[in-house]
Amino acid sequence: NAGVTQTPKFRVLKTGQSMTLLCAQDMNHEYMYWYRQDPGMGLRLIHYSVGEGTTAKGEVPDGYNVSRLKKQNFLLGLESAAPSQTSVYFCASSYIGRGLYGYTFGSGTRLTVV
Amino acid sequence: AQKITQTQPGMFVQEKEAVTLDCTYDTSDQSYGLFWYKQPSSGEMIFLIYQGSYDEQNATEGRYSLNFQKARKSANLVISASQLGDSAMYFCAMREKYSGNTGKLIFGQGTTLQVKP
């Protein structure tokens, strides 16, 4: 089925470990986003990309890096995980168009840092 | 700075009754879009309804309607004839101005709705 696929779905990390979350979309969307969801705070934008080879910082970028080497993939990296990065991470993509931007969300990655 | 505020952390509604979830927003832009998403306990984000800032009529999608009051900067979600399956977290979100061309969504804190049988 067409959509946004996030891997892995669950992960437990030790403090200081690194990992990469992969987001893949097969809808040829230009824009891709990484959000984190924490209780009582909604979804906050970490980084985003408006096209292949471009990335930009969102609201809470510290401690994360991203890359978009291919249009369909958007990677989120944690170089040295901290307990404060325990969260649910959502990737989303959207198309360029008049008026409504159609957003598609992945199913989320639940990350626990111990 | 653009901001979305949902002041109701939790709401209860009796099955088959209507419920309104509040959302206020702050923006200095004239062109913007407002969204509502549903997040059930399974965790996925489900798009419910969209309202553009220039849309003259309130958006409706089945049992969902958006009460858009531009002057008050509010975009409340109305769910009619509540069902048990409506129990979920609901998020209001706003798209950054079109001319910015980034498509970023800004989310509110969310409202947890519980439907009682």
mmCIF file of C-alpha atoms in Angstrom:
data_model
loop_
_atom_site.group_PDB
_atom_site.id
_atom_site.type_symbol
_atom_site.label_atom_id
_atom_site.label_comp_id
_atom_site.label_asym_id
_atom_site.label_seq_id
_atom_site.Cartn_x
_atom_site.Cartn_y
_atom_site.Cartn_z
ATOM 1 C CA ASN A 1 0.000 0.000 0.000
ATOM 2 C CA ALA A 2 1.212 3.514 -0.822
ATOM 3 C CA GLY A 3 2.165 5.604 2.143
ATOM 4 C CA VAL A 4 4.861 6.429 4.642
ATOM 5 C CA THR A 5 6.821 3.611 6.241
ATOM 6 C CA GLN A 6 8.868 4.087 9.385
ATOM 7 C CA THR A 7 11.443 1.650 10.683
ATOM 8 C CA PRO A 8 11.886 0.499 13.339
ATOM 9 C CA LYS A 9 8.561 0.618 15.165
ATOM 10 C CA PHE A 10 10.075 0.179 18.617
ATOM 11 C CA ARG A 11 13.575 0.598 19.983
ATOM 12 C CA VAL A 12 15.267 0.732 23.358
ATOM 13 C CA LEU A 13 18.619 2.505 23.513
ATOM 14 C CA LYS A 14 21.140 3.009 26.240
ATOM 15 C CA THR A 15 22.269 6.532 27.006
ATOM 16 C CA GLY A 16 25.045 7.509 24.641
ATOM 17 C CA GLN A 17 24.186 5.017 21.918
ATOM 18 C CA SER A 18 23.417 6.144 18.408
ATOM 19 C CA MET A 19 20.729 5.105 15.979
ATOM 20 C CA THR A 20 19.023 6.081 12.746
ATOM 21 C CA LEU A 21 15.303 6.141 12.108
ATOM 22 C CA LEU A 22 14.293 5.580 8.513
ATOM 23 C CA CYS A 23 11.285 7.126 6.813
ATOM 24 C CA ALA A 24 10.352 6.038 3.312
ATOM 25 C CA GLN A 25 7.498 7.323 1.146
ATOM 26 C CA ASP A 26 6.360 6.094 -2.240
ATOM 27 C CA MET A 27 4.060 8.959 -3.194
ATOM 28 C CA ASN A 28 6.693 11.163 -4.835
ATOM 29 C CA HIS A 29 6.070 13.848 -2.210
ATOM 30 C CA GLU A 30 8.458 16.781 -2.152
ATOM 31 C CA TYR A 31 8.173 17.631 1.530
ATOM 32 C CA MET A 32 9.072 15.413 4.450
ATOM 33 C CA TYR A 33 9.023 16.038 8.196
ATOM 34 C CA TRP A 34 10.128 14.506 11.463
ATOM 35 C CA TYR A 35 8.039 15.184 14.576
ATOM 36 C CA ARG A 36 8.283 13.996 18.129
ATOM 37 C CA GLN A 37 5.237 13.477 20.348
ATOM 38 C CA ASP A 38 5.432 13.871 24.091
ATOM 39 C CA PRO A 39 2.542 13.769 26.580
ATOM 40 C CA GLY A 40 0.794 17.116 26.919
ATOM 41 C CA MET A 41 2.896 18.748 24.216
ATOM 42 C CA GLY A 42 1.375 17.584 20.979
ATOM 43 C CA LEU A 43 3.669 17.005 18.018
ATOM 44 C CA ARG A 44 6.736 19.195 17.700
ATOM 45 C CA LEU A 45 8.737 19.550 14.512
ATOM 46 C CA ILE A 46 12.336 18.357 14.706
ATOM 47 C CA HIS A 47 13.606 18.784 11.128
ATOM 48 C CA TYR A 48 12.064 18.990 7.721
ATOM 49 C CA SER A 49 12.993 18.831 4.058
ATOM 50 C CA VAL A 50 11.472 20.611 1.077
ATOM 51 C CA GLY A 51 13.248 18.481 -1.485
ATOM 52 C CA GLU A 52 16.005 16.009 -2.186
ATOM 53 C CA GLY A 53 19.308 17.181 -0.760
ATOM 54 C CA THR A 54 17.767 19.891 1.425
ATOM 55 C CA THR A 55 17.073 19.910 5.154
ATOM 56 C CA ALA A 56 16.140 22.551 7.693
ATOM 57 C CA LYS A 57 15.705 22.835 11.443
ATOM 58 C CA GLY A 58 12.326 22.781 13.071
ATOM 59 C CA GLU A 59 11.235 23.704 16.564
ATOM 60 C CA VAL A 60 13.306 21.142 18.537
ATOM 61 C CA PRO A 61 16.363 20.160 16.437
ATOM 62 C CA ASP A 62 19.006 19.822 19.151
ATOM 63 C CA GLY A 63 20.477 16.339 19.470
ATOM 64 C CA TYR A 64 19.214 15.215 16.055
ATOM 65 C CA ASN A 65 20.562 15.205 12.535
ATOM 66 C CA VAL A 66 18.819 14.408 9.280
ATOM 67 C CA SER A 67 19.618 13.576 5.709
ATOM 68 C CA ARG A 68 17.622 13.387 2.496
ATOM 69 C CA LEU A 69 19.922 11.908 -0.100
ATOM 70 C CA LYS A 70 17.018 10.398 -2.036
ATOM 71 C CA LYS A 71 13.636 11.988 -2.547
ATOM 72 C CA GLN A 72 11.784 9.028 -1.076
ATOM 73 C CA ASN A 73 13.848 8.689 2.112
ATOM 74 C CA PHE A 74 14.288 10.946 5.131
ATOM 75 C CA LEU A 75 16.620 9.733 7.858
ATOM 76 C CA LEU A 76 16.660 10.946 11.450
ATOM 77 C CA GLY A 77 19.825 10.320 13.433
ATOM 78 C CA LEU A 78 20.562 10.419 17.123
ATOM 79 C CA GLU A 79 24.316 10.580 17.613
ATOM 80 C CA SER A 80 24.360 10.207 21.393
ATOM 81 C CA ALA A 81 20.967 9.318 22.791
ATOM 82 C CA ALA A 82 19.737 10.924 26.003
ATOM 83 C CA PRO A 83 16.773 10.001 28.220
ATOM 84 C CA SER A 84 15.134 13.290 27.176
ATOM 85 C CA GLN A 85 14.847 11.846 23.675
ATOM 86 C CA THR A 86 12.470 9.154 24.872
ATOM 87 C CA SER A 87 9.441 9.862 22.742
ATOM 88 C CA VAL A 88 7.261 8.726 19.888
ATOM 89 C CA TYR A 89 8.629 9.862 16.550
ATOM 90 C CA PHE A 90 6.446 10.478 13.524
ATOM 91 C CA CYS A 91 7.506 11.002 9.973
ATOM 92 C CA ALA A 92 5.182 12.726 7.526
ATOM 93 C CA SER A 93 5.259 13.711 3.890
ATOM 94 C CA SER A 94 3.237 16.147 1.832
ATOM 95 C CA TYR A 95 2.833 17.348 -1.742
ATOM 96 C CA ILE A 96 3.017 20.814 -3.209
ATOM 97 C CA GLY A 97 -0.254 22.141 -4.415
ATOM 98 C CA ARG A 98 -2.765 24.910 -4.230
ATOM 99 C CA GLY A 99 -4.554 25.314 -0.939
ATOM 100 C CA LEU A 100 -4.621 22.056 0.912
ATOM 101 C CA TYR A 101 -1.369 20.265 1.480
ATOM 102 C CA GLY A 102 -2.104 16.562 1.753
ATOM 103 C CA TYR A 103 -0.161 15.108 4.625
ATOM 104 C CA THR A 104 0.521 11.426 5.149
ATOM 105 C CA PHE A 105 1.902 10.226 8.461
ATOM 106 C CA GLY A 106 3.849 7.117 9.253
ATOM 107 C CA SER A 107 2.744 4.823 12.045
ATOM 108 C CA GLY A 108 5.370 6.111 14.467
ATOM 109 C CA THR A 109 8.484 4.848 16.225
ATOM 110 C CA ARG A 110 8.416 4.448 19.969
ATOM 111 C CA LEU A 111 11.914 5.111 21.305
ATOM 112 C CA THR A 112 12.972 4.604 24.898
ATOM 113 C CA VAL A 113 16.379 5.758 26.100
ATOM 114 C CA VAL A 114 17.476 4.222 29.394
ATOM 115 C CA ALA B 1 5.028 33.290 16.254
ATOM 116 C CA GLN B 2 2.317 30.957 15.117
ATOM 117 C CA LYS B 3 0.657 28.988 17.864
ATOM 118 C CA ILE B 4 -2.193 26.544 18.363
ATOM 119 C CA THR B 5 -3.919 26.226 21.733
ATOM 120 C CA GLN B 6 -6.211 23.433 22.856
ATOM 121 C CA THR B 7 -7.385 24.222 26.369
ATOM 122 C CA GLN B 8 -9.248 20.996 27.091
ATOM 123 C CA PRO B 9 -6.842 18.231 28.113
ATOM 124 C CA GLY B 10 -9.719 15.767 28.512
ATOM 125 C CA MET B 11 -13.388 15.610 27.598
ATOM 126 C CA PHE B 12 -16.232 13.175 28.229
ATOM 127 C CA VAL B 13 -19.328 12.799 26.091
ATOM 128 C CA GLN B 14 -22.271 10.452 26.204
ATOM 129 C CA GLU B 15 -22.693 8.156 23.234
ATOM 130 C CA LYS B 16 -24.966 9.641 20.520
ATOM 131 C CA GLU B 17 -24.519 13.184 21.820
ATOM 132 C CA ALA B 18 -22.582 15.967 20.093
ATOM 133 C CA VAL B 19 -19.305 17.325 21.422
ATOM 134 C CA THR B 20 -17.193 20.375 20.627
ATOM 135 C CA LEU B 21 -13.416 20.355 20.918
ATOM 136 C CA ASP B 22 -11.900 23.799 21.204
ATOM 137 C CA CYS B 23 -8.986 25.155 19.198
ATOM 138 C CA THR B 24 -7.673 28.686 19.030
ATOM 139 C CA TYR B 25 -4.792 29.829 16.898
ATOM 140 C CA ASP B 26 -2.491 32.763 16.578
ATOM 141 C CA THR B 27 -1.045 33.930 13.301
ATOM 142 C CA SER B 28 -0.322 37.186 11.580
ATOM 143 C CA ASP B 29 -0.652 35.623 8.147
ATOM 144 C CA GLN B 30 -3.726 36.046 5.982
ATOM 145 C CA SER B 31 -3.347 32.709 4.245
ATOM 146 C CA TYR B 32 -3.315 29.583 6.363
ATOM 147 C CA GLY B 33 -4.935 26.208 6.723
ATOM 148 C CA LEU B 34 -6.382 24.492 9.757
ATOM 149 C CA PHE B 35 -6.502 20.740 10.270
ATOM 150 C CA TRP B 36 -7.926 18.282 12.746
ATOM 151 C CA TYR B 37 -6.395 14.864 13.310
ATOM 152 C CA LYS B 38 -7.559 11.909 15.350
ATOM 153 C CA GLN B 39 -5.090 9.643 17.137
ATOM 154 C CA PRO B 40 -6.656 6.453 18.508
ATOM 155 C CA SER B 41 -4.917 4.315 21.088
ATOM 156 C CA SER B 42 -3.198 2.427 18.264
ATOM 157 C CA GLY B 43 -1.176 5.582 17.623
ATOM 158 C CA GLU B 44 -1.700 6.439 13.970
ATOM 159 C CA MET B 45 -2.588 9.964 12.878
ATOM 160 C CA ILE B 46 -5.891 10.086 11.013
ATOM 161 C CA PHE B 47 -6.849 13.205 9.037
ATOM 162 C CA LEU B 48 -10.387 14.364 9.794
ATOM 163 C CA ILE B 49 -11.092 17.765 8.298
ATOM 164 C CA TYR B 50 -9.498 20.853 6.753
ATOM 165 C CA GLN B 51 -10.449 24.548 6.641
ATOM 166 C CA GLY B 52 -8.692 27.144 4.538
ATOM 167 C CA SER B 53 -8.510 30.696 5.814
ATOM 168 C CA TYR B 54 -10.302 31.988 2.723
ATOM 169 C CA ASP B 55 -13.033 29.357 2.734
ATOM 170 C CA GLU B 56 -16.339 31.114 3.239
ATOM 171 C CA GLN B 57 -18.217 28.090 4.494
ATOM 172 C CA ASN B 58 -17.418 25.892 7.450
ATOM 173 C CA ALA B 59 -15.911 22.574 6.436
ATOM 174 C CA THR B 60 -17.896 19.394 6.970
ATOM 175 C CA GLU B 61 -16.920 15.732 6.589
ATOM 176 C CA GLY B 62 -19.616 13.295 7.594
ATOM 177 C CA ARG B 63 -20.134 13.607 11.351
ATOM 178 C CA TYR B 64 -17.302 16.115 11.643
ATOM 179 C CA SER B 65 -17.702 19.825 11.143
ATOM 180 C CA LEU B 66 -15.360 22.694 11.789
ATOM 181 C CA ASN B 67 -16.791 25.809 13.430
ATOM 182 C CA PHE B 68 -14.491 28.425 11.922
ATOM 183 C CA GLN B 69 -14.654 31.895 13.474
ATOM 184 C CA LYS B 70 -11.919 33.860 11.766
ATOM 185 C CA ALA B 71 -12.279 37.070 13.766
ATOM 186 C CA ARG B 72 -11.976 35.139 17.015
ATOM 187 C CA LYS B 73 -9.223 32.924 15.583
ATOM 188 C CA SER B 74 -10.972 29.768 16.602
ATOM 189 C CA ALA B 75 -11.453 26.499 14.724
ATOM 190 C CA ASN B 76 -13.493 24.203 16.913
ATOM 191 C CA LEU B 77 -14.223 20.624 15.905
ATOM 192 C CA VAL B 78 -17.793 19.455 16.317
ATOM 193 C CA ILE B 79 -18.483 15.725 16.357
ATOM 194 C CA SER B 80 -22.141 14.881 16.034
ATOM 195 C CA ALA B 81 -23.761 11.649 17.247
ATOM 196 C CA SER B 82 -20.682 10.450 19.127
ATOM 197 C CA GLN B 83 -19.726 6.812 18.845
ATOM 198 C CA LEU B 84 -17.582 4.644 21.101
ATOM 199 C CA GLY B 85 -14.985 4.533 18.337
ATOM 200 C CA ASP B 86 -14.569 8.296 18.613
ATOM 201 C CA SER B 87 -12.653 7.827 21.870
ATOM 202 C CA ALA B 88 -9.186 9.087 20.993
ATOM 203 C CA MET B 89 -6.774 11.985 21.186
ATOM 204 C CA TYR B 90 -7.638 14.871 18.864
ATOM 205 C CA PHE B 91 -5.138 17.381 17.550
ATOM 206 C CA CYS B 92 -5.723 20.739 15.964
ATOM 207 C CA ALA B 93 -2.974 21.893 13.606
ATOM 208 C CA MET B 94 -2.173 24.881 11.423
ATOM 209 C CA ARG B 95 -0.176 25.033 8.221
ATOM 210 C CA GLU B 96 2.349 27.813 7.862
ATOM 211 C CA LYS B 97 1.566 30.461 5.301
ATOM 212 C CA TYR B 98 1.442 29.243 1.748
ATOM 213 C CA SER B 99 4.033 31.672 0.484
ATOM 214 C CA GLY B 100 6.545 30.249 2.905
ATOM 215 C CA ASN B 101 6.318 27.063 0.898
ATOM 216 C CA THR B 102 7.525 24.715 3.580
ATOM 217 C CA GLY B 103 4.193 23.145 4.468
ATOM 218 C CA LYS B 104 5.103 22.849 8.133
ATOM 219 C CA LEU B 105 2.263 21.876 10.449
ATOM 220 C CA ILE B 106 2.085 23.357 13.944
ATOM 221 C CA PHE B 107 0.146 21.255 16.428
ATOM 222 C CA GLY B 108 -1.812 21.973 19.558
ATOM 223 C CA GLN B 109 -1.376 19.994 22.765
ATOM 224 C CA GLY B 110 -4.264 17.684 22.016
ATOM 225 C CA THR B 111 -7.576 16.809 23.683
ATOM 226 C CA THR B 112 -8.413 13.331 24.891
ATOM 227 C CA LEU B 113 -12.041 12.472 24.212
ATOM 228 C CA GLN B 114 -13.779 9.609 25.972
ATOM 229 C CA VAL B 115 -17.197 8.498 24.805
ATOM 230 C CA LYS B 116 -19.347 6.894 27.493
ATOM 231 C CA PRO B 117 -21.834 4.141 26.574
#
